[in-house]
Amino acid sequence: MKALAARRHHRSAPVVLLLLALLVTGGLYAALAPSPAGAAEASESDIEVGSDLFAANCATCHGMNAEGTQDAPSLIGVGAASVDFQVGTGRMPMENNGPQALAKPPQFDDDQVAALAAYVASLGPGPEIPTQEQVDPAQGDPANGMQLFRTNCAMCHNAVGAGGALSEGKFAPALWDSSPKVIYEAMVTGPQAMPVFNNANITPEEKRDIISYVTAQREGSPGGAQLGSLGPVTEGLWAWIVGIGLLIACSVWIGAKSS
Amino acid sequence: MTDHNSSTDLTPRAGANLPERFSDPGHAPHKLRRADVDPAANKRAERQVVFLFALSVIGTIGFLVAYVMVPPGETVASMRLSNLLLGLGLFLGMFGIGAAAVHWAKTLMNDRERTEERHTLISSEETRNAAVQELKDGVEDSGIARRGVLKGAMVSALALAPLSIAVPLIGEVGEDWDISKFKHTIWRKGTRLASDPSGRPIRAAEVTMGSAFHVIPEDLDEQEHPLDEKAKAIVLMVRMDPRDLKEAPDREGWSYEGIVAYSKVCTHVGCPVALYEQQTHHLLCPCHQSTFDLADGARVVFGPANRPLPQLPITIDDEGYLVAQSDFHEPIGPSYWERLK
C-alpha cells in the first residue's frame, strides 16, 4: 500500500486509473448487461444452415442474396419475425400465385424455420421474434386491448377476430387459431396486405393487451351459439329461415284439420 | 257476341240458365276423425296429449333443477351450460302445454261445424235519423252559427293547444339547427396528429414504411364534446414510397416524405373507412365496399362513393411531430353539401 500511496502523484497515475475504471465498467457491463430481447442469439452455424435452406427453397423468387426479384420482394431488413411468421405458418414458400399467400401446414420444422430466420435477420436489422413474456396473454389487459383492437384491427379482422373479406380475393384471416407469437409478429411486420403496426404506433405492452383481448374471445359467448360471430348475415339467416320456418310450421299444424 | 272471346266478357254464354242469386250451399258433410270412430285411436290421442303435458312437467322440473344445481358461475363455459339448460327447460315447459292443448282440441274435442248468424252492422233508419237530429239540436243549442266571435275563439284555442307539445318536441330534435358546424372539424394549423385512442403525438420518424396510423387531434380531450368532434376529425395516416405517390399540383406539399393523411369518414354514407391494404394502397369501406386509392388522392376506384376522401394537409413542427397545416379544405363525410348549393 505504501508503494501505491507513493505513486499517487505519479504523472501517469490519472491515465492508469482511467484505464482501470474503463476496464472495470466494460467488464461489469459485459457480465451484467441484459441479453437482447428475442430468440437466443443465432449462431454462425444456424446462419449457414439457413443460408443453404434459403438458396434451395426461397432464392428462386427472392433472389440468391434475398435482394428481391420481379416476382417477390427483397427480404433484406424484414427481420426474423417476418420469416418466423411467413414460414412458420406455412404461408411461405407460396403454394401458387394468387391474391394472397394462404396459411397451410408448414413445410419446415422449428429448427429450420429458426435457421432461415437467423439467416434473413443477418442480412439487415429488422423486427425480432418476440419473447414468451412479450406475448403472454395472462400479463396483458384485455379491456385496453379491446379499445386498441376496435380502433386498429376490427375493421378487417372482425370485432372478435373472426376475419373478413378484402378486395379482389384478398381477406383478413380469422384469428381463432393464431398463436400469440404469430399475432405479435403480424402486427410488427405487416405481412402482405396488412399494414405495419410498429412499436411507436402500438407499444409492445399494447400489443400484449391486444393479444390478451383476442385470446379471451376464444372462450365464446355466454349467450349461446355464436354462429361464426359474423353478425347479421348468419344471425338473419337463422332467424328468418329456421326461426320463421318453425313458426310457419306450427301455424300450419294448428290450422290443419285432424285426420 | 259469340265470336267475341274476351276474358273480361261476363255475358253468360252457353249456360244462360244461371240463377239470379246463388243459394247458400251450407256445410260440407261432416267427416268423422279417426279418434271419433276408432276407440283405439281415441285412446292413442289421449295418450299423446298426456305425453305432451308430461313433457311440460319434465321441462319445468328440469328448469328448476338446472336453476338450483347449475348456477351460471364465473366462466363462459359454465354460463353457456346454465343458459342452455334453463332455455331447454323453459322451452319444454311452455311448448309442452301449448302443443298438448292444440292436440287435445284437434283430436278429442268436438269438431262439429257450426254457423253463427251475424246481424247487419248498419243501424236502423230511425236510430240514424235520431242521432243526426241530436247533433243538429246540439249545434242549434250552442248557437255557434250565430255567434261568430265565439266560434273564432274556440277554433283558435283548439288550434293553438297542441303547440305546447309540438314546439318542445320538434325544437329538441338534433339539439340545434346550426348545420354550418358540419363543414368544419377541430383540425387547425399546428394541431399535432395523435394516436387513437392513446392520444400520443406521433413523430414523422415513427411512421415507418407500410404503417397505418389511426389518428385523432392531440387536443381532442380538451373539447367540450370530444366524441362529437372525434366523429368528424378521425383520420387515417399511412406511409408509402414517395415514388408511388401521385399528387395533384394544387396538393403538393400536403404530404410529408410519403406520409399522407385522409379523413376516415366515407364520402358515401359516412362509415369509418379503414380497411387499408398496404401493398395496393387501397382503402376499403366495410359498409358498401367503396374503395379509395390513397396513392392517387384517395380517388374512388370502386363502389358507390362519388368523391375522394378529403385530405388533411400535414407537415412537421420543430420537434419532429406531425402537425396539420390547416383544417380539411372541404367538408368531410357524405356528399350532400353539393345539393345544398
Coordinates of C-alpha atoms in Angstrom, one line a residue, chain B residues 4 54 57 74 202-203 210:
Chain B
H4 CA -116.1 -12.4 -79.1
A54 CA -95.8 -34.8 -19.1
V57 CA -93.8 -31.2 -16.4
E74 CA -67.8 -17.3 -13.4
I202 CA -46.7 11.0 -33.5
R203 CA -43.3 11.8 -34.9
G210 CA -46.2 0.5 -44.8

